[in-house]
Coordinates of N, CA and C in Angstrom, one line a residue:
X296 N 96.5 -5.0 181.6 CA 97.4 -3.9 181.3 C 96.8 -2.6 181.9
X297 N 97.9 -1.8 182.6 CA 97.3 -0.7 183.4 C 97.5 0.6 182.8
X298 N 96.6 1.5 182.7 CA 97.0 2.7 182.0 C 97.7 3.8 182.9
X299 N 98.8 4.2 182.3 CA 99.5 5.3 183.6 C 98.6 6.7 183.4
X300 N 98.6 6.9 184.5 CA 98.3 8.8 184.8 C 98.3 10.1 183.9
X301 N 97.5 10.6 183.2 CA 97.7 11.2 182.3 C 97.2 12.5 182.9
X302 N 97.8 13.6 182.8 CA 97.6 14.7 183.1 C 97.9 16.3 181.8
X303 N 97.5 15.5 181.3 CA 97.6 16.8 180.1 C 97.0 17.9 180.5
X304 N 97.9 19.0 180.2 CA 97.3 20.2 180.2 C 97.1 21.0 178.7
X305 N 96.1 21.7 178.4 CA 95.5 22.4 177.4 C 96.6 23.5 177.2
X306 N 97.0 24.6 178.1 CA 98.0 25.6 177.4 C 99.4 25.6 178.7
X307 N 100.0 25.6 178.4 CA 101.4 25.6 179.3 C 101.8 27.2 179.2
X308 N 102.1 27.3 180.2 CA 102.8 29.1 180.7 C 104.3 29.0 180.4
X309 N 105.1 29.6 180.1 CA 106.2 29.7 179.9 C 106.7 29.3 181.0
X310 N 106.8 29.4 182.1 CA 107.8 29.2 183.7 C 107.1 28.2 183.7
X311 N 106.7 27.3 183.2 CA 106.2 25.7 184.0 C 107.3 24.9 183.2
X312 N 107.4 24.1 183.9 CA 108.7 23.2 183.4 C 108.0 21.5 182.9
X313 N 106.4 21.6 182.5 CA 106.2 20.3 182.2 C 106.2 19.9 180.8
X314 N 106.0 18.7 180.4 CA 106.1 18.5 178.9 C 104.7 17.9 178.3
X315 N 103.9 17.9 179.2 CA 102.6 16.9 179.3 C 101.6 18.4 178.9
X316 N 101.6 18.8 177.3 CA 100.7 20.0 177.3 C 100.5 20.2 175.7
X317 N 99.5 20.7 175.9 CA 98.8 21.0 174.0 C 99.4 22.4 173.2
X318 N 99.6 23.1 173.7 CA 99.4 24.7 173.4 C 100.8 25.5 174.7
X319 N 101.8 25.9 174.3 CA 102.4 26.7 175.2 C 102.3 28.2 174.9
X320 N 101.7 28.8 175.8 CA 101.4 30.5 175.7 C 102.9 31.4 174.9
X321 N 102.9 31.5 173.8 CA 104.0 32.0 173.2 C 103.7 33.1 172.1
X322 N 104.7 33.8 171.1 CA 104.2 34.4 170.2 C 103.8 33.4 168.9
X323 N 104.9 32.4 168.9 CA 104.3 31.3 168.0 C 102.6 30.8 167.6
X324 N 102.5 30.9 169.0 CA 101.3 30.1 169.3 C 99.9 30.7 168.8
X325 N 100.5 32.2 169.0 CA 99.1 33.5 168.8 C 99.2 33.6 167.7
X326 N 100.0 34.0 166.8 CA 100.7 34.1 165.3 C 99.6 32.9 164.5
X327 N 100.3 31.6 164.8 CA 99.3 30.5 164.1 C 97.7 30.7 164.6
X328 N 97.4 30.9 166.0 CA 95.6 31.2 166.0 C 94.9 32.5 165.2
X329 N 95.9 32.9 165.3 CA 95.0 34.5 164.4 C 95.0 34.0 163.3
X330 N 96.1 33.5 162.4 CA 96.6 33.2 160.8 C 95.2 31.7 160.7
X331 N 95.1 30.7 161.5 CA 93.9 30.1 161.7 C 92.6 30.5 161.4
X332 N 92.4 31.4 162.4 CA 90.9 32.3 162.5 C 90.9 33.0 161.3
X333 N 92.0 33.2 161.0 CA 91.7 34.8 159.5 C 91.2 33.9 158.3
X334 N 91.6 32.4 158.3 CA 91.3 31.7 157.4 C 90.0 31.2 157.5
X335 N 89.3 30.8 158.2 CA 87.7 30.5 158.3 C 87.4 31.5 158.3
X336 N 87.2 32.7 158.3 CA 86.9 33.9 158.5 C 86.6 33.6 156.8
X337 N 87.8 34.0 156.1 CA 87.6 34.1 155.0 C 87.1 32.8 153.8
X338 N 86.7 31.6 154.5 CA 86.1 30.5 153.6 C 85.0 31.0 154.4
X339 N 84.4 30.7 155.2 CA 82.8 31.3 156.1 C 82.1 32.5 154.9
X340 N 83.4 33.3 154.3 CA 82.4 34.7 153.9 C 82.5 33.5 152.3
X341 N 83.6 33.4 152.0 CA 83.8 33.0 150.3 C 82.2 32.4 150.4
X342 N 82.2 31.3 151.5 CA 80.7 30.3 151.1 C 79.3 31.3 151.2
X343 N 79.7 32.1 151.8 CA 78.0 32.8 152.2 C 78.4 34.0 151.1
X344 N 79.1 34.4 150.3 CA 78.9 35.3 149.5 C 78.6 34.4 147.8
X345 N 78.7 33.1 147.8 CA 78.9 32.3 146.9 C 77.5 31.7 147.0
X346 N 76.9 31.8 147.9 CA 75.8 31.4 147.8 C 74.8 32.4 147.8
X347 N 75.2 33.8 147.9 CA 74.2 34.9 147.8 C 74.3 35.1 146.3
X348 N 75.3 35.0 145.8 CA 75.8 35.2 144.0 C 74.5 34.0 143.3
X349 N 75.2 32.9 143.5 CA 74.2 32.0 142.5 C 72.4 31.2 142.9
X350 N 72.3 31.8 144.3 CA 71.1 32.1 144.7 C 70.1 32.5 143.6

């Protein structure tokens, strides 16, 4: 059995017309990575302030 061609791309630009892609450059897209990041951000501190407490 043969494997077809895969060409994934990581972030898609709005004017590209492909469907083969992870991430399309949007407000959606930025919205969820910040709301992402703000959240490790704030378990990263919860655990290092949680361990400075019961230290």
């Amino acid at each position: 059995m043969k494997q077809g061609e895969e060409n994934t791309q990581f972030v898609k630009e709005s004017e590209q017309s492909s469907r083969k892609y992870i991430f399309q450059k949007n407000s959606k897209t930025k919205v969820g990575l910040v709301i992402i990041i703000a959240f490790l951000v704030l378990i990263i501190l919860g655990i290092a302030l949680s361990g400075a407490v019961f230290a």
